[in-house]
Amino acid sequence: MAEVQPLDFGTKGSFPWKTIQERMPVILTKVIDQCHHYVRQLLHEDQDESAVAAAQGVVGLLSKLKYEMQTSKPMSAITAHPDDDALSAAALWNSMLDDEATRIREKGKDVDENGVKWYSARWLLAECYLYRRIRSALATSDLMRTFDPFEAQKQQSWHCSMDAISSLADVLSVTCASLGKPDYLDTQRKQATLLLFQFALWGNASDLSLMADFDGAHGSLSDIQADTAEKLVGQERKILVNDFDAVYARLETMRASGQGQLDIVLDNAGFELFTDLCLLHFLTTAGFATKVVLHVKTLPWFVSDTSAKDFAWVVTQLNQSDSSSLAALGKAISGYVETGAWALMEDQFWCLPHDFDAMAATSPGLYETLGKSDLVLFKGDLNYRKLLGDLSWPYTTPFSEACRGFRPAPFCALRTCKANLIAGLAAGQAEVVAVEDGDWLVSGRWAVIQARLD
């Protein structure tokens, strides 16, 4: 078999090409607008003039970044700034940029003396680099170092999802209440687990990095959100690979042991995070997991990725809700965190362009931490891309082969398809799906529950 190539921007009209041509500039424009708005607020406050000037300079740096990206200028080195721990990986980033230049030269292509040009880089590297450069710009200002330019969008998406959130909370309340009934059957437990898994799976469709036009004015996002069992009818056939039965068997082993640890690498804040919390609450209540570790991003990342601050904000919203179901869930989650049954964990690895096969070498501590888990859930498309190395595998490549050497613990990917790569399909399956939906790989209308449990 020919060497599997990384996804890049080389094919005009491809999904990666449209990403850098269309979505990434819109995302960056919104960041600039949010920073403009924040600076205007600072001008009305009693702030030091030089500090405000530095904040205004952030807008200029981001505008320059947008120009460089759209005109495919060289990707400049990451600058480390003092007193910003999140930027401690600057040297690592610059080493990766050098490695990318070497990779391109080895393919017989020229590299600008000032570095790799945007459109010549691998898709995963360039897309991660965009968010890292946004962070670099913010770090030049003391007043903006902790500013999240995506926070308003994430919180607006929550408020626009309240219909679905309230409905799903009621489903969860009834489902968990049934667990304590004396006539509760094992088959009911499995069906309830499947239901919550599917809610969390399809919750991944709510991805603001792919909704570049989202501004909070939609009123409701319920048309793309599954919040009742009825909405899941017909969706199961769109799960192209469904390893739920094997995953459930693993969960039952954890329940029988009475001390199962579950790790989850979160993706989007907002509605998807809520569906994840519903799943985790159920798995905890049902005894599948006595310890849950939630892995979050250290930086504002891919617009809507979950940070520790986003998690805390959502829990506050739940605790302050007038809905009894939402308030009860918020109280339960707060209790889990207070007792240590649930723990949040940050690691800079999640905000690097490394694929997961590199984790053991580049972040051995994190790899060792995941190795303590009985089951790791990877949510969303970016995690899936990193599992597969963002490589254009033949669609029928076994999932375990595409994940290469990465196997810290048994794991499962819950992903709606929003990037043009996939593995583990049956022969001819992709061709059949493509007849029904030409955008099946990138639309978020199809999904996988894929596990590596060996």
GROMACS .gro file of C-alpha atoms in nm:
model
  454
    1MET     CA    1   0.000   0.000   0.000
    2ALA     CA    2   0.124   0.347  -0.086
    3GLU     CA    3   0.227   0.574   0.200
    4VAL     CA    4  -0.076   0.739   0.358
    5GLN     CA    5  -0.057   1.115   0.312
    6PRO     CA    6  -0.160   1.389   0.557
    7LEU     CA    7  -0.460   1.601   0.470
    8ASP     CA    8  -0.356   1.938   0.331
    9PHE     CA    9  -0.476   2.232   0.122
   10GLY     CA   10  -0.338   2.103  -0.206
   11THR     CA   11  -0.674   2.022  -0.370
   12LYS     CA   12  -0.875   2.328  -0.461
   13GLY     CA   13  -1.237   2.293  -0.352
   14SER     CA   14  -1.161   2.018  -0.096
   15PHE     CA   15  -1.291   2.045   0.260
   16PRO     CA   16  -0.950   2.149   0.401
   17TRP     CA   17  -0.915   2.407   0.122
   18LYS     CA   18  -1.259   2.550   0.201
   19THR     CA   19  -1.162   2.558   0.567
   20ILE     CA   20  -0.864   2.789   0.512
   21GLN     CA   21  -1.032   2.984   0.233
   22GLU     CA   22  -1.366   3.043   0.401
   23ARG     CA   23  -1.414   2.929   0.760
   24MET     CA   24  -1.082   3.029   0.915
   25PRO     CA   25  -1.094   3.391   0.788
   26VAL     CA   26  -1.450   3.430   0.918
   27ILE     CA   27  -1.350   3.289   1.256
   28LEU     CA   28  -1.054   3.526   1.278
   29THR     CA   29  -1.270   3.823   1.176
   30LYS     CA   30  -1.504   3.745   1.464
   31VAL     CA   31  -1.209   3.726   1.702
   32ILE     CA   32  -1.096   4.069   1.585
   33ASP     CA   33  -1.448   4.205   1.636
   34GLN     CA   34  -1.463   4.062   1.989
   35CYS     CA   35  -1.127   4.217   2.072
   36HIS     CA   36  -1.240   4.553   1.929
   37HIS     CA   37  -1.546   4.539   2.152
   38TYR     CA   38  -1.337   4.451   2.457
   39VAL     CA   39  -1.092   4.737   2.391
   40ARG     CA   40  -1.382   4.982   2.362
   41GLN     CA   41  -1.494   4.868   2.707
   42LEU     CA   42  -1.143   4.929   2.843
   43LEU     CA   43  -1.147   5.285   2.710
   44HIS     CA   44  -1.439   5.361   2.941
   45GLU     CA   45  -1.262   5.218   3.244
   46ASP     CA   46  -0.994   5.370   3.463
   47GLN     CA   47  -0.707   5.179   3.305
   48ASP     CA   48  -0.343   5.271   3.253
   49GLU     CA   49  -0.298   5.432   2.912
   50SER     CA   50  -0.001   5.216   2.816
   51ALA     CA   51  -0.195   4.902   2.911
   52VAL     CA   52  -0.489   5.009   2.694
   53ALA     CA   53  -0.248   5.085   2.408
   54ALA     CA   54  -0.108   4.732   2.437
   55ALA     CA   55  -0.463   4.596   2.421
   56GLN     CA   56  -0.527   4.801   2.108
   57GLY     CA   57  -0.210   4.651   1.964
   58VAL     CA   58  -0.364   4.304   1.989
   59VAL     CA   59  -0.617   4.403   1.723
   60GLY     CA   60  -0.334   4.506   1.493
   61LEU     CA   61  -0.151   4.177   1.547
   62LEU     CA   62  -0.464   3.978   1.467
   63SER     CA   63  -0.534   4.182   1.155
   64LYS     CA   64  -0.177   4.112   1.041
   65LEU     CA   65  -0.231   3.742   1.112
   66LYS     CA   66  -0.543   3.740   0.896
   67TYR     CA   67  -0.353   3.904   0.608
   68GLU     CA   68  -0.068   3.654   0.637
   69MET     CA   69  -0.306   3.358   0.632
   70GLN     CA   70  -0.519   3.478   0.339
   71THR     CA   71  -0.214   3.560   0.127
   72SER     CA   72  -0.024   3.242   0.225
   73LYS     CA   73   0.271   3.418   0.379
   74PRO     CA   74   0.528   3.216   0.580
   75MET     CA   75   0.409   3.092   0.919
   76SER     CA   76   0.627   3.292   1.156
   77ALA     CA   77   0.780   3.155   1.473
   78ILE     CA   78   0.576   3.152   1.792
   79THR     CA   79   0.691   3.417   2.038
   80ALA     CA   80   0.709   3.330   2.405
   81HIS     CA   81   0.597   3.598   2.647
   82PRO     CA   82   0.704   3.614   3.013
   83ASP     CA   83   0.459   3.533   3.291
   84ASP     CA   84   0.237   3.327   3.063
   85ASP     CA   85   0.263   2.960   3.151
   86ALA     CA   86   0.031   2.863   2.865
   87LEU     CA   87   0.298   2.979   2.622
   88SER     CA   88   0.571   2.759   2.763
   89ALA     CA   89   0.542   2.538   2.455
   90ALA     CA   90   0.674   2.809   2.219
   91ALA     CA   91   1.002   2.625   2.160
   92LEU     CA   92   0.812   2.303   2.091
   93TRP     CA   93   0.587   2.480   1.843
   94ASN     CA   94   0.883   2.630   1.659
   95SER     CA   95   1.049   2.290   1.646
   96MET     CA   96   0.735   2.152   1.483
   97LEU     CA   97   0.738   2.433   1.226
   98ASP     CA   98   1.100   2.343   1.146
   99ASP     CA   99   1.002   1.976   1.114
  100GLU     CA  100   0.725   2.073   0.873
  101ALA     CA  101   0.973   2.262   0.659
  102THR     CA  102   1.195   1.955   0.651
  103ARG     CA  103   0.901   1.734   0.554
  104ILE     CA  104   0.813   1.960   0.263
  105ARG     CA  105   1.172   1.979   0.140
  106GLU     CA  106   1.199   1.599   0.150
  107LYS     CA  107   0.907   1.590  -0.093
  108GLY     CA  108   1.117   1.795  -0.335
  109LYS     CA  109   0.933   2.122  -0.278
  110ASP     CA  110   1.081   2.462  -0.199
  111VAL     CA  111   1.034   2.630   0.137
  112ASP     CA  112   1.050   3.007   0.183
  113GLU     CA  113   1.356   3.118   0.379
  114ASN     CA  114   1.119   3.271   0.637
  115GLY     CA  115   0.929   2.949   0.694
  116VAL     CA  116   0.652   2.725   0.566
  117LYS     CA  117   0.374   2.909   0.386
  118TRP     CA  118   0.020   2.865   0.516
  119TYR     CA  119  -0.115   2.684   0.210
  120SER     CA  120   0.184   2.449   0.198
  121ALA     CA  121   0.140   2.319   0.551
  122ARG     CA  122  -0.056   2.019   0.671
  123TRP     CA  123  -0.418   2.103   0.754
  124LEU     CA  124  -0.395   1.996   1.120
  125LEU     CA  125  -0.079   2.197   1.181
  126ALA     CA  126  -0.210   2.512   1.011
  127GLU     CA  127  -0.547   2.503   1.183
  128CYS     CA  128  -0.396   2.452   1.529
  129TYR     CA  129  -0.134   2.719   1.451
  130LEU     CA  130  -0.411   2.973   1.387
  131TYR     CA  131  -0.549   2.936   1.740
  132ARG     CA  132  -0.199   2.934   1.888
  133ARG     CA  133  -0.118   3.261   1.712
  134ILE     CA  134  -0.442   3.412   1.844
  135ARG     CA  135  -0.321   3.321   2.191
  136SER     CA  136   0.020   3.476   2.122
  137ALA     CA  137  -0.143   3.805   2.024
  138LEU     CA  138  -0.360   3.813   2.336
  139ALA     CA  139  -0.056   3.740   2.554
  140THR     CA  140   0.110   4.068   2.452
  141SER     CA  141  -0.147   4.256   2.661
  142ASP     CA  142  -0.176   4.228   3.038
  143LEU     CA  143  -0.542   4.327   3.007
  144MET     CA  144  -0.622   4.062   2.746
  145ARG     CA  145  -0.403   3.771   2.852
  146THR     CA  146  -0.697   3.584   3.006
  147PHE     CA  147  -0.955   3.710   2.754
  148ASP     CA  148  -1.142   3.436   2.568
  149PRO     CA  149  -1.258   3.581   2.234
  150PHE     CA  150  -1.496   3.286   2.188
  151GLU     CA  151  -1.662   3.308   2.528
  152ALA     CA  152  -1.960   3.515   2.412
  153GLN     CA  153  -2.034   3.270   2.129
  154LYS     CA  154  -2.012   2.970   2.359
  155GLN     CA  155  -2.247   3.126   2.609
  156GLN     CA  156  -2.488   3.240   2.337
  157SER     CA  157  -2.497   2.886   2.200
  158TRP     CA  158  -2.597   2.763   2.547
  159HIS     CA  159  -2.884   3.008   2.570
  160CYS     CA  160  -2.995   2.920   2.216
  161SER     CA  161  -3.003   2.554   2.319
  162MET     CA  162  -3.222   2.591   2.627
  163ASP     CA  163  -3.522   2.413   2.474
  164ALA     CA  164  -3.313   2.105   2.402
  165ILE     CA  165  -3.123   2.128   2.731
  166SER     CA  166  -3.442   2.142   2.937
  167SER     CA  167  -3.599   1.856   2.745
  168LEU     CA  168  -3.292   1.633   2.779
  169ALA     CA  169  -3.266   1.714   3.151
  170ASP     CA  170  -3.618   1.581   3.201
  171VAL     CA  171  -3.530   1.262   3.010
  172LEU     CA  172  -3.220   1.218   3.227
  173SER     CA  173  -3.417   1.272   3.550
  174VAL     CA  174  -3.669   1.001   3.463
  175THR     CA  175  -3.398   0.765   3.339
  176CYS     CA  176  -3.189   0.795   3.655
  177ALA     CA  177  -3.496   0.766   3.881
  178SER     CA  178  -3.575   0.431   3.721
  179LEU     CA  179  -3.239   0.287   3.825
  180GLY     CA  180  -3.350   0.244   4.184
  181LYS     CA  181  -3.669   0.050   4.112
  182PRO     CA  182  -3.669  -0.311   4.238
  183ASP     CA  183  -3.799  -0.447   3.908
  184TYR     CA  184  -3.536  -0.268   3.698
  185LEU     CA  185  -3.394  -0.508   3.439
  186ASP     CA  186  -3.042  -0.541   3.299
  187THR     CA  187  -3.186  -0.491   2.952
  188GLN     CA  188  -3.334  -0.158   3.065
  189ARG     CA  189  -2.995  -0.047   3.197
  190LYS     CA  190  -2.833  -0.127   2.864
  191GLN     CA  191  -3.105   0.052   2.669
  192ALA     CA  192  -3.075   0.358   2.894
  193THR     CA  193  -2.697   0.360   2.846
  194LEU     CA  194  -2.740   0.341   2.469
  195LEU     CA  195  -2.984   0.631   2.482
  196LEU     CA  196  -2.740   0.854   2.673
  197PHE     CA  197  -2.451   0.751   2.447
  198GLN     CA  198  -2.650   0.853   2.142
  199PHE     CA  199  -2.743   1.189   2.294
  200ALA     CA  200  -2.374   1.254   2.361
  201LEU     CA  201  -2.281   1.132   2.012
  202TRP     CA  202  -2.523   1.355   1.824
  203GLY     CA  203  -2.452   1.643   2.060
  204ASN     CA  204  -2.121   1.664   1.876
  205ALA     CA  205  -2.304   1.815   1.578
  206SER     CA  206  -2.320   2.144   1.772
  207ASP     CA  207  -1.975   2.268   1.670
  208LEU     CA  208  -1.927   2.646   1.646
  209SER     CA  209  -1.605   2.611   1.446
  210LEU     CA  210  -1.822   2.475   1.163
  211MET     CA  211  -2.101   2.730   1.218
  212ALA     CA  212  -1.902   3.034   1.113
  213ASP     CA  213  -2.215   3.247   1.072
  214PHE     CA  214  -2.346   3.179   1.424
  215ASP     CA  215  -2.404   3.505   1.611
  216GLY     CA  216  -2.664   3.409   1.871
  217ALA     CA  217  -2.947   3.555   1.665
  218HIS     CA  218  -3.082   3.216   1.560
  219GLY     CA  219  -3.317   3.206   1.858
  220SER     CA  220  -3.289   2.829   1.888
  221LEU     CA  221  -3.052   2.558   1.769
  222SER     CA  222  -3.300   2.280   1.838
  223ASP     CA  223  -3.321   2.184   1.471
  224ILE     CA  224  -2.972   2.028   1.492
  225GLN     CA  225  -2.999   1.893   1.847
  226ALA     CA  226  -3.130   1.555   1.962
  227ASP     CA  227  -3.301   1.594   2.299
  228THR     CA  228  -3.569   1.321   2.302
  229ALA     CA  229  -3.577   0.951   2.223
  230GLU     CA  230  -3.812   1.029   1.936
  231LYS     CA  231  -3.549   1.246   1.768
  232LEU     CA  232  -3.308   0.953   1.776
  233VAL     CA  233  -3.544   0.733   1.575
  234GLY     CA  234  -3.383   0.678   1.239
  235GLN     CA  235  -3.048   0.815   1.353
  236GLU     CA  236  -2.901   0.480   1.452
  237ARG     CA  237  -2.872   0.372   1.088
  238LYS     CA  238  -2.651   0.679   1.035
  239ILE     CA  239  -2.396   0.546   1.281
  240LEU     CA  240  -2.159   0.403   1.023
  241VAL     CA  241  -1.958   0.198   1.272
  242ASN     CA  242  -2.131   0.115   1.598
  243ASP     CA  243  -1.920  -0.062   1.861
  244PHE     CA  244  -2.163   0.018   2.142
  245ASP     CA  245  -2.221  -0.346   2.239
  246ALA     CA  246  -1.849  -0.402   2.295
  247VAL     CA  247  -1.820  -0.075   2.486
  248TYR     CA  248  -2.117  -0.169   2.703
  249ALA     CA  249  -1.956  -0.501   2.787
  250ARG     CA  250  -1.651  -0.307   2.902
  251LEU     CA  251  -1.873  -0.081   3.114
  252GLU     CA  252  -2.042  -0.383   3.272
  253THR     CA  253  -1.699  -0.516   3.372
  254MET     CA  254  -1.629  -0.179   3.534
  255ARG     CA  255  -1.964  -0.186   3.716
  256ALA     CA  256  -1.898  -0.536   3.845
  257SER     CA  257  -1.560  -0.429   3.983
  258GLY     CA  258  -1.717  -0.145   4.179
  259GLN     CA  259  -1.421   0.084   4.110
  260GLY     CA  260  -1.424   0.178   3.744
  261GLN     CA  261  -1.243   0.488   3.621
  262LEU     CA  262  -1.372   0.666   3.313
  263ASP     CA  263  -1.181   0.942   3.134
  264ILE     CA  264  -1.342   1.170   2.878
  265VAL     CA  265  -1.155   1.405   2.646
  266LEU     CA  266  -1.414   1.674   2.592
  267ASP     CA  267  -1.488   1.860   2.272
  268ASN     CA  268  -1.740   2.145   2.243
  269ALA     CA  269  -1.885   2.354   2.522
  270GLY     CA  270  -2.255   2.444   2.518
  271PHE     CA  271  -2.506   2.176   2.423
  272GLU     CA  272  -2.249   1.905   2.355
  273LEU     CA  273  -2.091   1.955   2.696
  274PHE     CA  274  -2.437   1.926   2.849
  275THR     CA  275  -2.500   1.594   2.673
  276ASP     CA  276  -2.161   1.474   2.798
  277LEU     CA  277  -2.249   1.573   3.154
  278CYS     CA  278  -2.579   1.387   3.124
  279LEU     CA  279  -2.396   1.074   3.009
  280LEU     CA  280  -2.136   1.101   3.285
  281HIS     CA  281  -2.401   1.160   3.552
  282PHE     CA  282  -2.589   0.850   3.437
  283LEU     CA  283  -2.275   0.635   3.426
  284THR     CA  284  -2.184   0.752   3.776
  285THR     CA  285  -2.535   0.702   3.915
  286ALA     CA  286  -2.565   0.357   3.757
  287GLY     CA  287  -2.234   0.247   3.912
  288PHE     CA  288  -2.036   0.209   3.590
  289ALA     CA  289  -1.779   0.465   3.705
  290THR     CA  290  -1.672   0.561   4.055
  291LYS     CA  291  -1.407   0.801   3.925
  292VAL     CA  292  -1.446   1.035   3.625
  293VAL     CA  293  -1.167   1.251   3.482
  294LEU     CA  294  -1.271   1.527   3.241
  295HIS     CA  295  -0.991   1.650   3.014
  296VAL     CA  296  -1.027   2.012   2.901
  297LYS     CA  297  -0.832   2.261   2.689
  298THR     CA  298  -0.580   2.506   2.834
  299LEU     CA  299  -0.640   2.772   2.567
  300PRO     CA  300  -0.936   2.910   2.372
  301TRP     CA  301  -0.939   2.647   2.098
  302PHE     CA  302  -1.131   2.573   1.779
  303VAL     CA  303  -1.395   2.831   1.881
  304SER     CA  304  -1.609   2.617   2.109
  305ASP     CA  305  -1.377   2.364   2.273
  306THR     CA  306  -1.434   2.325   2.646
  307SER     CA  307  -1.206   2.489   2.902
  308ALA     CA  308  -1.218   2.463   3.282
  309LYS     CA  309  -1.383   2.806   3.284
  310ASP     CA  310  -1.653   2.685   3.042
  311PHE     CA  311  -1.722   2.384   3.262
  312ALA     CA  312  -1.755   2.601   3.572
  313TRP     CA  313  -1.987   2.842   3.388
  314VAL     CA  314  -2.220   2.562   3.277
  315VAL     CA  315  -2.237   2.414   3.627
  316THR     CA  316  -2.325   2.761   3.761
  317GLN     CA  317  -2.602   2.790   3.502
  318LEU     CA  318  -2.741   2.456   3.613
  319ASN     CA  319  -2.726   2.541   3.981
  320GLN     CA  320  -2.903   2.872   3.923
  321SER     CA  321  -3.173   2.728   3.697
  322ASP     CA  322  -3.545   2.751   3.779
  323SER     CA  323  -3.586   2.402   3.629
  324SER     CA  324  -3.586   2.136   3.900
  325SER     CA  325  -3.426   1.884   3.664
  326LEU     CA  326  -3.142   2.120   3.568
  327ALA     CA  327  -3.085   2.236   3.926
  328ALA     CA  328  -3.074   1.876   4.049
  329LEU     CA  329  -2.813   1.791   3.787
  330GLY     CA  330  -2.607   2.096   3.882
  331LYS     CA  331  -2.620   1.997   4.249
  332ALA     CA  332  -2.513   1.642   4.165
  333ILE     CA  333  -2.219   1.757   3.951
  334SER     CA  334  -2.106   2.004   4.217
  335GLY     CA  335  -2.115   1.719   4.468
  336TYR     CA  336  -1.907   1.494   4.244
  337VAL     CA  337  -1.643   1.765   4.207
  338GLU     CA  338  -1.638   1.845   4.579
  339THR     CA  339  -1.591   1.481   4.679
  340GLY     CA  340  -1.332   1.414   4.409
  341ALA     CA  341  -1.547   1.160   4.227
  342TRP     CA  342  -1.511   1.387   3.925
  343ALA     CA  343  -1.192   1.577   3.847
  344LEU     CA  344  -1.094   1.822   3.573
  345MET     CA  345  -0.751   1.789   3.417
  346GLU     CA  346  -0.567   2.030   3.186
  347ASP     CA  347  -0.268   1.944   2.969
  348GLN     CA  348  -0.106   2.151   2.697
  349PHE     CA  349  -0.089   1.844   2.473
  350TRP     CA  350  -0.454   1.892   2.375
  351CYS     CA  351  -0.359   2.232   2.228
  352LEU     CA  352  -0.071   2.105   2.017
  353PRO     CA  353  -0.092   1.976   1.656
  354HIS     CA  354   0.055   1.639   1.753
  355ASP     CA  355  -0.148   1.335   1.661
  356PHE     CA  356  -0.212   1.095   1.945
  357ASP     CA  357   0.046   0.844   1.829
  358ALA     CA  358   0.308   1.099   1.947
  359MET     CA  359   0.163   1.133   2.299
  360ALA     CA  360   0.374   0.863   2.465
  361ALA     CA  361   0.695   1.036   2.351
  362THR     CA  362   0.598   1.403   2.382
  363SER     CA  363   0.365   1.391   2.686
  364PRO     CA  364   0.451   1.072   2.874
  365GLY     CA  365   0.283   1.200   3.191
  366LEU     CA  366  -0.050   1.239   3.015
  367TYR     CA  367  -0.013   0.900   2.845
  368GLU     CA  368   0.053   0.744   3.184
  369THR     CA  369  -0.249   0.922   3.332
  370LEU     CA  370  -0.478   0.788   3.060
  371GLY     CA  371  -0.326   0.446   3.120
  372LYS     CA  372  -0.490   0.439   3.464
  373SER     CA  373  -0.835   0.452   3.308
  374ASP     CA  374  -1.062   0.157   3.248
  375LEU     CA  375  -1.219   0.336   2.950
  376VAL     CA  376  -1.136   0.661   2.770
  377LEU     CA  377  -1.400   0.842   2.564
  378PHE     CA  378  -1.274   1.074   2.290
  379LYS     CA  379  -1.538   1.324   2.186
  380GLY     CA  380  -1.560   1.494   1.852
  381ASP     CA  381  -1.392   1.544   1.521
  382LEU     CA  382  -1.060   1.701   1.622
  383ASN     CA  383  -0.985   1.414   1.860
  384TYR     CA  384  -1.080   1.168   1.585
  385ARG     CA  385  -0.851   1.342   1.338
  386LYS     CA  386  -0.566   1.315   1.587
  387LEU     CA  387  -0.641   0.949   1.654
  388LEU     CA  388  -0.602   0.881   1.281
  389GLY     CA  389  -0.306   1.117   1.245
  390ASP     CA  390  -0.511   1.338   1.010
  391LEU     CA  391  -0.407   1.096   0.736
  392SER     CA  392  -0.606   1.004   0.428
  393TRP     CA  393  -0.647   0.635   0.516
  394PRO     CA  394  -0.842   0.411   0.281
  395TYR     CA  395  -1.189   0.402   0.436
  396THR     CA  396  -1.174   0.026   0.494
  397THR     CA  397  -0.852   0.045   0.697
  398PRO     CA  398  -0.916  -0.120   1.036
  399PHE     CA  399  -0.965   0.143   1.305
  400SER     CA  400  -0.695  -0.011   1.527
  401GLU     CA  401  -0.446   0.005   1.239
  402ALA     CA  402  -0.529   0.369   1.165
  403CYS     CA  403  -0.473   0.456   1.534
  404ARG     CA  404  -0.126   0.302   1.499
  405GLY     CA  405   0.062   0.266   1.828
  406PHE     CA  406  -0.175   0.472   2.041
  407ARG     CA  407  -0.334   0.255   2.308
  408PRO     CA  408  -0.283   0.389   2.662
  409ALA     CA  409  -0.607   0.222   2.775
  410PRO     CA  410  -0.923   0.085   2.614
  411PHE     CA  411  -1.088   0.375   2.433
  412CYS     CA  412  -1.388   0.473   2.227
  413ALA     CA  413  -1.439   0.764   1.984
  414LEU     CA  414  -1.779   0.934   1.966
  415ARG     CA  415  -1.772   1.148   1.652
  416THR     CA  416  -2.007   1.304   1.403
  417CYS     CA  417  -1.829   1.319   1.068
  418LYS     CA  418  -1.709   1.674   0.995
  419ALA     CA  419  -1.375   1.613   0.820
  420ASN     CA  420  -1.286   1.410   0.515
  421LEU     CA  421  -1.123   1.111   0.683
  422ILE     CA  422  -1.254   0.791   0.835
  423ALA     CA  423  -1.144   0.433   0.897
  424GLY     CA  424  -1.308   0.104   0.982
  425LEU     CA  425  -1.582   0.099   0.717
  426ALA     CA  426  -1.698  -0.217   0.545
  427ALA     CA  427  -1.612  -0.268   0.180
  428GLY     CA  428  -1.853  -0.070  -0.038
  429GLN     CA  429  -2.013   0.110   0.258
  430ALA     CA  430  -1.873   0.454   0.170
  431GLU     CA  431  -1.997   0.426  -0.188
  432VAL     CA  432  -2.350   0.339  -0.075
  433VAL     CA  433  -2.364   0.629   0.174
  434ALA     CA  434  -2.223   0.872  -0.084
  435VAL     CA  435  -2.516   0.801  -0.314
  436GLU     CA  436  -2.756   0.909  -0.039
  437ASP     CA  437  -2.552   1.203   0.088
  438GLY     CA  438  -2.268   1.351  -0.115
  439ASP     CA  439  -2.142   1.544   0.190
  440TRP     CA  440  -2.158   1.247   0.427
  441LEU     CA  441  -1.800   1.287   0.553
  442VAL     CA  442  -1.824   1.656   0.644
  443SER     CA  443  -2.190   1.737   0.713
  444GLY     CA  444  -2.219   1.609   1.072
  445ARG     CA  445  -2.521   1.401   0.964
  446TRP     CA  446  -2.333   1.070   0.996
  447ALA     CA  447  -2.137   0.937   1.290
  448VAL     CA  448  -1.926   0.663   1.443
  449ILE     CA  449  -1.897   0.492   1.780
  450GLN     CA  450  -1.561   0.326   1.728
  451ALA     CA  451  -1.367   0.144   1.996
  452ARG     CA  452  -1.025  -0.006   2.046
  453LEU     CA  453  -1.065  -0.226   2.351
  454ASP     CA  454  -0.797  -0.492   2.297
   0.00000   0.00000   0.00000
